[in-house]
CSV table of C-alpha atoms in Angstrom, one decimal:
chain,number,residue,atom,x,y,z
A,1,MET,CA,0.1,0.2,0.6
A,2,PRO,CA,1.5,3.2,-0.9
A,3,GLU,CA,2.0,6.0,1.1
A,4,PRO,CA,-0.6,8.6,1.3
A,5,LEU,CA,-0.4,11.8,-0.7
A,6,THR,CA,0.6,14.4,1.0
A,7,LEU,CA,-2.2,17.8,1.7
A,8,LEU,CA,-0.7,21.2,1.2
A,9,TYR,CA,-4.1,22.9,0.5
A,10,GLN,CA,-7.7,22.0,0.3
A,11,ASP,CA,-11.1,23.1,0.9
A,12,SER,CA,-14.3,22.3,-0.3
A,13,HIS,CA,-12.9,23.0,-4.4
A,14,LEU,CA,-9.6,22.6,-4.0
A,15,LEU,CA,-7.0,20.1,-3.1
A,16,GLY,CA,-2.9,21.1,-3.4
A,17,VAL,CA,-1.0,18.3,-3.2
A,18,HIS,CA,3.1,17.0,-2.9
A,19,LYS,CA,3.7,15.2,-5.8
A,20,PRO,CA,6.4,12.4,-5.7
A,21,ALA,CA,9.4,11.9,-8.2
A,22,GLY,CA,8.5,9.0,-10.1
A,23,LEU,CA,4.1,9.4,-9.6
A,24,LEU,CA,2.6,9.7,-12.8
A,25,THR,CA,0.2,12.8,-12.3
A,26,HIS,CA,-2.5,10.4,-14.7
A,27,ARG,CA,-2.9,7.8,-17.0
A,28,THR,CA,-1.3,9.0,-20.7
A,29,ALA,CA,-0.7,5.9,-23.6
A,30,LEU,CA,3.1,7.8,-23.0
A,31,ASP,CA,3.5,6.2,-20.1
A,32,ALA,CA,0.8,2.7,-21.1
A,33,HIS,CA,2.7,0.4,-19.2
A,34,ALA,CA,2.6,2.2,-15.5
A,35,ASP,CA,-0.4,0.8,-13.2
A,36,ASP,CA,0.3,3.8,-10.5
A,37,ASP,CA,-0.7,7.6,-10.6
A,38,LEU,CA,-1.7,10.9,-8.5
A,39,VAL,CA,-5.4,11.3,-9.8
A,40,THR,CA,-6.3,7.6,-9.6
A,41,ARG,CA,-3.9,6.9,-5.6
A,42,LEU,CA,-5.6,10.2,-4.9
A,43,ARG,CA,-9.8,9.1,-5.5
A,44,ALA,CA,-8.7,6.4,-3.3
A,45,GLN,CA,-7.5,8.6,-0.8
A,46,THR,CA,-10.0,11.1,0.1
A,47,GLY,CA,-13.0,9.3,-1.8
A,48,ALA,CA,-14.1,11.0,-4.4
A,49,PRO,CA,-13.1,12.1,-8.2
A,50,VAL,CA,-10.3,15.1,-8.3
A,51,TRP,CA,-9.8,16.9,-11.9
A,52,PRO,CA,-6.1,17.7,-12.6
A,53,ALA,CA,-6.2,21.6,-13.1
A,54,HIS,CA,-2.7,21.4,-14.9
A,55,ARG,CA,0.8,18.5,-14.9
A,56,LEU,CA,3.8,17.4,-13.3
A,57,ASP,CA,6.5,15.2,-15.1
A,58,LYS,CA,6.2,12.4,-13.9
A,59,GLY,CA,10.1,12.1,-12.2
A,60,THR,CA,9.4,15.9,-10.8
A,61,SER,CA,8.5,16.2,-8.1
A,62,GLY,CA,5.9,19.8,-6.2
A,63,VAL,CA,3.1,21.4,-5.8
A,64,LEU,CA,0.1,19.9,-7.9
A,65,LEU,CA,-2.9,21.4,-8.2
A,66,LEU,CA,-6.9,19.5,-8.8
A,67,ALA,CA,-10.1,21.0,-8.3
A,68,ARG,CA,-13.1,18.3,-6.7
A,69,ASP,CA,-16.3,19.1,-9.1
A,70,ALA,CA,-16.2,19.5,-12.4
A,71,GLY,CA,-17.2,23.0,-12.8
A,72,THR,CA,-13.9,24.7,-10.6
A,73,ALA,CA,-12.2,22.2,-13.2
A,74,ARG,CA,-13.3,24.0,-15.8
A,75,LEU,CA,-12.6,27.1,-14.4
A,76,LEU,CA,-9.1,26.4,-13.7
A,77,GLY,CA,-8.6,24.8,-17.0
A,78,ASP,CA,-9.2,28.8,-18.7
A,79,ARG,CA,-6.7,30.2,-16.6
A,80,PHE,CA,-3.9,27.4,-16.9
A,81,ALA,CA,-4.5,27.2,-20.3
A,82,ASP,CA,-4.3,31.4,-20.6
A,83,ALA,CA,-0.6,31.4,-18.7
A,84,SER,CA,0.1,28.3,-21.2
A,85,GLN,CA,0.5,31.6,-24.0
A,86,GLY,CA,1.9,33.3,-22.0
A,87,ALA,CA,-1.2,35.9,-21.6
A,88,ALA,CA,-2.4,35.3,-17.5
A,89,ARG,CA,-0.8,37.5,-15.0
A,90,HIS,CA,-2.1,35.7,-12.1
A,91,ILE,CA,-0.9,32.7,-12.4
A,92,ASP,CA,3.3,32.0,-11.3
A,93,LYS,CA,4.5,29.4,-10.3
A,94,ARG,CA,8.5,28.9,-9.2
A,95,TYR,CA,10.9,25.2,-9.8
A,96,LEU,CA,13.9,24.6,-8.2
A,97,ALA,CA,16.1,22.8,-10.7
A,98,LEU,CA,20.0,21.1,-10.9
A,99,VAL,CA,21.8,22.0,-14.3
A,100,ARG,CA,24.9,21.7,-15.2
A,101,GLY,CA,27.4,24.5,-15.7
A,102,TRP,CA,27.6,27.3,-13.9
A,103,PRO,CA,24.6,29.4,-15.8
A,104,ALA,CA,24.4,33.9,-15.6
A,105,ASP,CA,23.1,35.0,-12.0
A,106,THR,CA,20.2,35.7,-14.1
A,107,GLY,CA,18.8,35.2,-17.2
A,108,GLU,CA,15.3,34.7,-19.2
A,109,THR,CA,14.7,32.6,-23.3
A,110,ALA,CA,12.6,33.4,-25.1
A,111,GLN,CA,13.1,30.4,-28.0
A,112,PRO,CA,9.7,29.2,-29.3
A,113,LEU,CA,9.5,25.5,-28.7
A,114,ALA,CA,8.4,22.9,-31.0
A,115,ARG,CA,4.9,21.7,-30.3
A,116,ASP,CA,5.4,18.2,-29.8
A,117,PRO,CA,9.3,17.1,-27.9
A,118,GLU,CA,8.7,13.8,-28.7
A,119,LEU,CA,8.9,14.4,-32.1
A,120,ALA,CA,11.9,16.1,-34.3
A,121,SER,CA,11.5,19.7,-34.4
A,122,ALA,CA,12.4,19.9,-38.1
A,123,GLY,CA,8.3,20.3,-40.0
A,124,GLN,CA,6.4,21.5,-36.5
A,125,ALA,CA,5.0,24.9,-36.0
A,126,HIS,CA,7.5,26.5,-32.8
A,127,LEU,CA,5.5,28.8,-30.0
A,128,PRO,CA,6.5,30.9,-28.6
A,129,ALA,CA,7.7,30.3,-24.7
A,130,CYS,CA,10.1,32.2,-22.0
A,131,THR,CA,11.0,30.8,-18.9
A,132,ARG,CA,13.5,33.1,-16.5
A,133,TRP,CA,16.0,32.3,-14.2
A,134,ARG,CA,18.3,33.4,-10.8
A,135,VAL,CA,21.1,31.7,-9.5
A,136,LEU,CA,21.0,30.6,-5.9
A,137,GLN,CA,24.1,28.0,-5.5
A,138,ARG,CA,27.0,28.2,-7.9
A,139,LEU,CA,28.2,24.2,-6.9
A,140,LEU,CA,32.0,22.6,-8.2
A,141,LEU,CA,32.0,18.7,-7.1
A,142,PRO,CA,35.6,16.1,-7.3
A,143,LEU,CA,33.6,14.0,-9.9
A,144,SER,CA,34.9,14.5,-13.4
A,145,THR,CA,32.7,12.9,-16.2
A,146,ASP,CA,35.5,14.9,-19.1
A,147,PRO,CA,39.1,14.0,-19.3
A,148,ARG,CA,40.0,17.2,-19.6
A,149,HIS,CA,38.2,19.0,-16.0
A,150,GLU,CA,38.5,17.4,-13.3
A,151,HIS,CA,35.7,18.4,-11.3
A,152,THR,CA,32.0,19.5,-12.3
A,153,ARG,CA,30.1,22.9,-12.2
A,154,LEU,CA,27.0,22.5,-11.5
A,155,ALA,CA,24.2,25.0,-10.2
A,156,LEU,CA,21.0,25.4,-8.5
A,157,VAL,CA,18.5,27.9,-10.0
A,158,GLU,CA,15.2,28.6,-9.3
A,159,VAL,CA,12.8,28.5,-12.2
A,160,GLN,CA,9.7,30.6,-13.6
A,161,PRO,CA,8.4,29.9,-16.3
A,162,LEU,CA,5.9,32.8,-18.4
A,163,THR,CA,4.2,30.1,-20.1
A,164,GLY,CA,3.2,26.3,-19.8
A,165,ARG,CA,5.1,24.4,-23.5
A,166,ARG,CA,5.4,20.8,-22.5
A,167,HIS,CA,8.9,20.6,-21.0
A,168,GLN,CA,9.2,24.6,-21.3
A,169,ILE,CA,11.7,24.3,-18.0
A,170,ARG,CA,13.6,21.3,-19.5
A,171,ARG,CA,14.4,21.9,-23.3
A,172,HIS,CA,15.7,25.8,-22.4
A,173,PHE,CA,18.2,24.3,-20.5
A,174,LYS,CA,19.2,22.2,-22.9
A,175,ALA,CA,19.7,24.1,-26.2
A,176,LEU,CA,21.8,27.4,-23.4
A,177,ALA,CA,23.3,24.1,-22.1
A,178,HIS,CA,22.7,23.9,-19.1
A,179,PRO,CA,20.6,20.5,-19.4
A,180,LEU,CA,18.6,19.4,-16.1
A,181,ILE,CA,20.9,16.5,-14.3
A,182,GLY,CA,19.4,13.8,-14.2
A,183,ASP,CA,17.2,14.6,-17.7
A,184,ALA,CA,16.7,11.1,-19.8
A,185,THR,CA,15.5,13.0,-22.3
A,186,HIS,CA,17.1,16.2,-22.6
A,187,GLY,CA,20.1,14.9,-20.8
A,188,LYS,CA,23.6,14.2,-20.5
A,189,GLY,CA,23.5,10.2,-19.8
A,190,PRO,CA,27.3,10.1,-18.8
A,191,LEU,CA,27.3,12.6,-16.5
A,192,ASN,CA,23.6,12.0,-14.9
A,193,ARG,CA,24.7,7.9,-15.0
A,194,ALA,CA,28.2,9.1,-13.0
A,195,LEU,CA,26.0,11.5,-10.7
A,196,ALA,CA,23.7,9.4,-9.3
A,197,ALA,CA,26.6,7.0,-8.5
A,198,HIS,CA,28.1,10.3,-6.3
A,199,ILE,CA,25.4,11.2,-5.1
A,200,GLY,CA,23.5,7.6,-3.9
A,201,HIS,CA,21.0,9.3,-5.0
A,202,HIS,CA,18.7,9.3,-8.6
A,203,ARG,CA,16.3,11.4,-9.7
A,204,LEU,CA,15.3,13.9,-12.1
A,205,TRP,CA,16.5,16.7,-10.5
A,206,LEU,CA,13.3,19.0,-11.2
A,207,HIS,CA,10.9,20.3,-8.3
A,208,ALA,CA,8.2,22.6,-8.6
A,209,LEU,CA,8.2,25.0,-5.9
A,210,GLN,CA,5.5,27.3,-5.6
A,211,LEU,CA,2.1,28.6,-7.2
A,212,SER,CA,0.7,30.6,-6.3
A,213,LEU,CA,-2.6,32.3,-7.8
A,214,PRO,CA,-5.8,33.7,-6.9
A,215,HIS,CA,-9.5,31.1,-5.7
A,216,PRO,CA,-11.1,30.5,-8.2
A,217,ILE,CA,-14.1,31.2,-6.9
A,218,THR,CA,-13.4,33.9,-4.5
A,219,GLY,CA,-10.5,35.1,-5.4
A,220,THR,CA,-8.2,35.0,-2.5
A,221,ALA,CA,-4.2,34.9,-2.7
A,222,LEU,CA,-3.4,31.0,-2.8
A,223,VAL,CA,0.0,30.5,-2.9
A,224,LEU,CA,0.8,26.0,-2.5
A,225,TRP,CA,4.4,25.4,-1.2
A,226,ALA,CA,6.0,22.0,-1.2
A,227,GLU,CA,9.3,21.7,0.9
A,228,PRO,CA,11.5,19.4,-1.5
A,229,GLY,CA,12.7,16.5,0.0
A,230,ALA,CA,15.7,15.8,1.6
A,231,GLU,CA,17.9,14.0,-1.0
A,232,TRP,CA,18.3,17.9,-2.3
A,233,SER,CA,19.6,19.5,1.5
A,234,SER,CA,21.4,16.2,2.2
A,235,TRP,CA,23.9,15.8,-1.2
A,236,LEU,CA,24.3,19.9,-1.0
A,237,GLY,CA,25.9,20.5,2.1
A,238,GLY,CA,22.8,21.8,4.4
A,239,SER,CA,24.1,24.9,2.9
A,240,GLY,CA,19.8,26.7,4.0
A,241,LEU,CA,19.4,28.3,0.4
A,242,ILE,CA,16.3,25.0,-0.2
A,243,SER,CA,14.8,24.3,3.1
A,244,GLY,CA,12.8,27.6,4.5
A,245,HIS,CA,13.7,29.0,0.9
A,246,ARG,CA,11.0,31.6,-0.8
A,247,PRO,CA,11.2,32.9,-3.8
A,248,ALA,CA,11.2,36.3,-3.9
A,249,ARG,CA,7.7,37.7,-4.7
A,250,PRO,CA,7.3,37.6,-8.5
A,251,ALA,CA,9.0,39.8,-11.3
A,252,SER,CA,7.1,41.8,-13.5
A,253,PRO,CA,5.7,40.3,-16.2
A,254,ALA,CA,8.5,39.0,-19.2
A,255,ARG,CA,7.0,40.3,-23.0
A,256,CYS,CA,6.7,36.8,-23.4
A,257,PRO,CA,4.9,36.3,-27.7
A,258,HIS,CA,0.6,35.3,-27.8
A,259,ALA,CA,1.0,31.8,-29.0
A,260,PRO,CA,-2.6,31.0,-30.8
A,261,GLY,CA,-3.8,27.9,-29.8
A,262,ASN,CA,-4.9,25.9,-26.6
A,263,GLY,CA,-2.0,24.9,-24.8
A,264,HIS,CA,-3.7,23.2,-22.1
A,265,GLY,CA,-2.8,20.9,-19.9
A,266,ARG,CA,1.3,21.1,-20.5
A,267,SER,CA,3.9,20.4,-18.2
A,268,PRO,CA,7.0,22.9,-18.3
A,269,ALA,CA,8.6,20.9,-16.4
């Protein structure tokens, strides 16, 4: 019997849940052999139906918001669809990510992304996508995965996706030559394996830290926070930059171009 999911928030309309890494948000043909998912678990745990307002990739942990009735699900669906296109400024998402190399202290990328990351990008529509980041900590590990270098550079970054394309954070950091550690699709396999052995923990190092939005029914401000797992602070030496960390107030909106079409349900992670 799996452990009960940690509830971050609940009322008669909404549930906020801490999704564990390695668990699907819901069943999908992309992982047809998986026999476990968050929606099924949560329905069993609460004894009632739930509707996810957005998705997190299987390897990503952290804040996930769900509706408890169909009407609220429709309202949230519209809002998250707008946010996916960069049109809604009232939904703010923050992530923690561990990346290869040392990016600039702060930055923003607006590289368009192919609609479907599972297919070759040539010939596909490319949609506007915007991602901001700031470096929280730079790391130099006594680990070599390249004979030209004695050490491995990593950075812990706070990421703010301003649109919601599928795998947006992972694809944008790959394009920046700073792929996420543990990313089997967009990352570097030899580095991922070497670091998993060095750290003693294998996962995609991406965590949905905070979700801020107005309540879809009452309009009151909601801020949902999911503390990163112990694996984050333990191997980073207990720096204090993660445990108890709260992101700065939302940055002013970037000038992201608006894309036609519905991006609802896509995960920026």
